[in-house]
Coordinates of C-alpha atoms in Angstrom, one line a residue:
P1 CA -60.2 -69.2 -24.3
T2 CA -59.2 -66.5 -26.4
A3 CA -59.9 -63.2 -24.8
L4 CA -61.9 -60.4 -26.5
T5 CA -59.4 -57.3 -28.0
D6 CA -59.9 -54.1 -27.2
A7 CA -61.9 -53.2 -30.7
E8 CA -64.3 -56.1 -29.9
L9 CA -64.9 -54.8 -26.1
H10 CA -65.2 -51.1 -27.8
A11 CA -68.1 -52.8 -29.8
V12 CA -69.7 -54.2 -26.5
S13 CA -69.9 -50.5 -25.5
Y14 CA -71.3 -48.9 -28.7
F15 CA -73.7 -51.8 -29.8
A16 CA -74.5 -54.1 -26.8
I17 CA -74.6 -51.2 -24.1
G18 CA -75.1 -48.2 -26.7
V19 CA -77.0 -49.1 -29.7
G20 CA -78.9 -52.1 -28.5
S21 CA -79.9 -50.7 -25.0
E22 CA -78.9 -47.6 -23.5
G23 CA -79.4 -45.3 -26.6
S24 CA -82.6 -46.7 -28.1
I25 CA -85.8 -46.5 -26.8
A26 CA -88.7 -49.0 -28.5
G27 CA -86.6 -49.0 -31.2
R28 CA -86.0 -45.0 -31.8
D29 CA -82.7 -43.5 -31.7
V30 CA -82.4 -41.1 -28.6
S31 CA -78.4 -40.3 -29.0
N32 CA -78.9 -36.7 -30.2
R33 CA -81.1 -35.3 -27.9
L34 CA -82.0 -34.7 -24.1
S35 CA -83.8 -38.2 -22.7
F36 CA -84.8 -38.3 -19.0
A37 CA -85.1 -41.6 -17.5
G38 CA -88.7 -41.4 -16.0
N39 CA -92.0 -39.7 -16.9
T40 CA -93.1 -36.1 -16.8
T41 CA -97.0 -35.6 -16.1
N42 CA -98.7 -32.3 -15.8
G43 CA -95.4 -30.6 -16.1
V44 CA -94.0 -32.7 -13.0
M45 CA -91.1 -35.0 -13.5
S46 CA -90.9 -38.7 -12.0
P47 CA -87.2 -39.8 -12.3
V48 CA -86.5 -43.5 -12.3
G49 CA -84.2 -44.1 -9.0
N50 CA -81.3 -41.6 -9.1
S51 CA -81.2 -40.9 -12.9
G52 CA -81.8 -37.6 -14.6
F53 CA -80.8 -36.3 -18.0
S54 CA -78.6 -38.1 -20.3
I55 CA -77.2 -38.1 -23.9
G56 CA -75.5 -40.0 -26.3
T57 CA -75.3 -43.3 -27.6
L58 CA -74.2 -44.4 -24.2
Q59 CA -76.6 -42.3 -22.4
T60 CA -74.2 -40.3 -20.2
D61 CA -76.1 -39.7 -16.8
L62 CA -75.7 -35.6 -16.6
G63 CA -76.5 -35.9 -12.8
Q64 CA -73.7 -38.5 -12.5
H65 CA -71.3 -36.7 -14.8
P66 CA -72.0 -32.8 -14.0
E67 CA -68.9 -32.2 -15.9
V68 CA -70.4 -33.2 -18.9
A69 CA -73.5 -30.9 -18.6
R70 CA -70.8 -28.0 -18.3
T71 CA -69.3 -29.0 -21.7
L72 CA -72.4 -29.4 -23.3
V73 CA -74.0 -26.0 -22.5
G74 CA -70.5 -24.8 -23.5
A75 CA -70.6 -26.2 -26.9
Y76 CA -74.3 -25.1 -27.4
Q77 CA -73.3 -21.5 -26.7
D78 CA -70.3 -21.9 -29.4
W79 CA -73.0 -23.1 -31.9
A80 CA -75.9 -20.5 -30.8
R81 CA -73.6 -17.5 -31.2
T82 CA -72.9 -18.5 -34.8
H83 CA -76.3 -19.9 -35.9
H84 CA -78.9 -18.5 -33.7
P85 CA -77.2 -15.4 -31.7
E86 CA -80.6 -14.9 -30.2
W87 CA -80.5 -18.1 -28.5
V88 CA -77.3 -17.5 -26.3
L89 CA -77.9 -17.9 -22.8
D90 CA -76.9 -14.9 -20.4
A91 CA -74.5 -15.9 -17.4
N92 CA -77.6 -16.5 -15.0
Q93 CA -79.3 -18.6 -17.7
Q94 CA -75.7 -20.6 -18.5
T95 CA -75.6 -21.0 -14.7
R96 CA -79.2 -22.4 -14.1
T97 CA -79.2 -24.7 -17.2
V98 CA -76.0 -26.5 -16.1
A99 CA -77.4 -26.7 -12.6
D100 CA -80.8 -28.4 -14.2
L101 CA -79.1 -30.8 -16.2
S102 CA -76.8 -31.6 -13.3
R103 CA -79.6 -32.7 -11.5
T104 CA -79.7 -36.5 -10.2
G105 CA -83.2 -38.1 -9.8
D106 CA -82.9 -37.4 -6.0
T107 CA -82.5 -33.9 -6.7
I108 CA -85.2 -33.6 -9.3
R109 CA -87.4 -35.3 -6.4
A110 CA -86.4 -32.6 -3.6
Q111 CA -87.1 -29.9 -6.3
G112 CA -90.4 -31.3 -6.5
G113 CA -90.2 -32.7 -10.0
R114 CA -89.6 -29.2 -11.5
E115 CA -89.0 -29.1 -15.1
M116 CA -86.0 -27.0 -16.7
D117 CA -87.2 -24.1 -18.9
A118 CA -88.8 -25.6 -22.2
T119 CA -87.5 -23.2 -24.8
V120 CA -83.9 -23.8 -23.4
K121 CA -84.4 -27.6 -23.7
S122 CA -85.9 -27.2 -27.3
H123 CA -82.9 -25.2 -28.1
L124 CA -80.7 -27.9 -26.6
D125 CA -82.3 -30.4 -28.6
Q126 CA -81.9 -28.6 -32.1
F127 CA -78.2 -28.1 -31.2
L128 CA -77.8 -31.7 -30.6
R129 CA -79.5 -32.7 -34.0
S130 CA -76.8 -30.2 -35.8
D131 CA -73.6 -31.3 -37.5
E132 CA -71.9 -29.4 -34.5
G133 CA -74.1 -31.2 -32.2
I134 CA -73.6 -34.6 -33.5
R135 CA -69.8 -34.2 -33.4
Y136 CA -70.1 -33.4 -29.8
I137 CA -72.2 -36.3 -29.1
H138 CA -69.8 -38.6 -30.9
D139 CA -66.7 -37.5 -28.9
N140 CA -68.6 -37.7 -25.6
D141 CA -69.2 -41.4 -26.7
A142 CA -65.5 -42.0 -27.3
T143 CA -64.5 -40.6 -23.8
Q144 CA -67.3 -42.5 -22.3
A145 CA -66.2 -45.9 -24.3
N146 CA -62.5 -45.3 -23.0
K147 CA -63.7 -44.6 -19.4
L148 CA -65.6 -48.1 -19.4
M149 CA -62.2 -49.7 -21.1
R150 CA -60.2 -48.1 -18.4
D151 CA -62.4 -48.4 -15.6
V152 CA -64.0 -51.5 -16.2
Y153 CA -62.7 -53.8 -18.9
T154 CA -59.2 -53.5 -18.0
P155 CA -59.4 -54.9 -14.3
L156 CA -62.3 -57.3 -15.3
R157 CA -59.9 -59.3 -17.8
E158 CA -57.5 -59.8 -14.6
T159 CA -60.3 -61.9 -12.8
D160 CA -60.6 -65.5 -13.1
L161 CA -64.1 -65.6 -14.1
Y162 CA -63.6 -63.3 -17.0
R163 CA -60.2 -65.2 -18.1
N164 CA -62.0 -68.8 -17.8
A165 CA -65.0 -67.7 -19.8
T166 CA -65.7 -68.5 -23.6
P167 CA -65.6 -65.3 -25.9
D168 CA -69.6 -65.3 -25.9
D169 CA -69.6 -65.3 -22.1
Q170 CA -66.7 -62.7 -21.8
V171 CA -69.2 -60.5 -23.9
R172 CA -72.0 -61.3 -21.7
I173 CA -70.1 -60.5 -18.5
A174 CA -68.5 -57.4 -20.2
A175 CA -72.0 -56.3 -21.4
I176 CA -73.7 -56.7 -17.6
V177 CA -70.8 -54.9 -15.9
G178 CA -70.3 -52.4 -18.4
K179 CA -74.0 -51.3 -18.5
A180 CA -74.6 -51.5 -14.7
Y181 CA -71.2 -48.9 -14.4
N182 CA -72.4 -47.0 -17.3
Q183 CA -75.7 -46.3 -15.0
S184 CA -74.1 -45.9 -11.8
E185 CA -70.3 -46.2 -11.3
V186 CA -71.0 -47.2 -7.9
W187 CA -73.2 -49.9 -8.7
G188 CA -71.2 -51.1 -11.4
G189 CA -68.3 -51.2 -9.0
R190 CA -69.9 -53.2 -6.7
I191 CA -70.4 -55.9 -9.5
L192 CA -67.1 -55.8 -10.5
D193 CA -65.5 -56.2 -6.8
R194 CA -67.7 -59.2 -6.2
I195 CA -66.1 -60.8 -9.5
E196 CA -62.8 -59.7 -8.4
S197 CA -63.5 -61.3 -4.8
G198 CA -64.6 -64.5 -6.3
Q199 CA -68.0 -64.2 -5.0
Y200 CA -69.9 -64.4 -8.4
R201 CA -68.2 -67.5 -10.4
S202 CA -70.5 -67.5 -13.4
V203 CA -72.6 -65.4 -15.6
A204 CA -75.7 -66.5 -14.0
D205 CA -74.2 -65.0 -10.8
V206 CA -73.3 -61.8 -12.1
S207 CA -76.9 -61.4 -13.9
H208 CA -78.4 -62.5 -10.8
G209 CA -76.4 -60.0 -8.7
V210 CA -77.5 -57.2 -10.8
G211 CA -80.8 -57.6 -9.5
G212 CA -79.9 -57.8 -6.1
L213 CA -77.8 -54.9 -5.8

């Protein structure tokens, strides 16, 4: 079978994983705001699994990627200095904001579901809707898509399951493994390991395996 090109695999990341799944809630684009995988009731956050805050079309989980929380706050500070000097965070606020954004679901639960500062969150959301914020999200999405290409699709291409699949099934396999890895690198890595070892021999195996992890 003809293998998918790099461009086609990038399209899987952006459209199958991103636009059609991670970056949309009830048909609404949530790329350019802080999203939370869970519910907040009476000021108490209740996360789903180990997820926390996320951003972008590919919904980069900041708890899994604390380095992105740091660059996000740094980009916000640069924007605020130019457009809203009164919104610039002092050193303590900056440290606290990075820590709050970097929490995993388990950490949020351990802290009693404490919300982050509502004013700071509102200001961050306004930054993410600005021209500078949109550029930041685009650059971060591109970094995440490149990571999926390097860590998921490149080794996946070498497996018998993927090589022997039709193009349509290659899309399905890449989307399933890529989405799992995008949500949790450990989780996605386990699926990839089972494909590489021959434990999963069909798209159905991969799909059923995701539910069993």
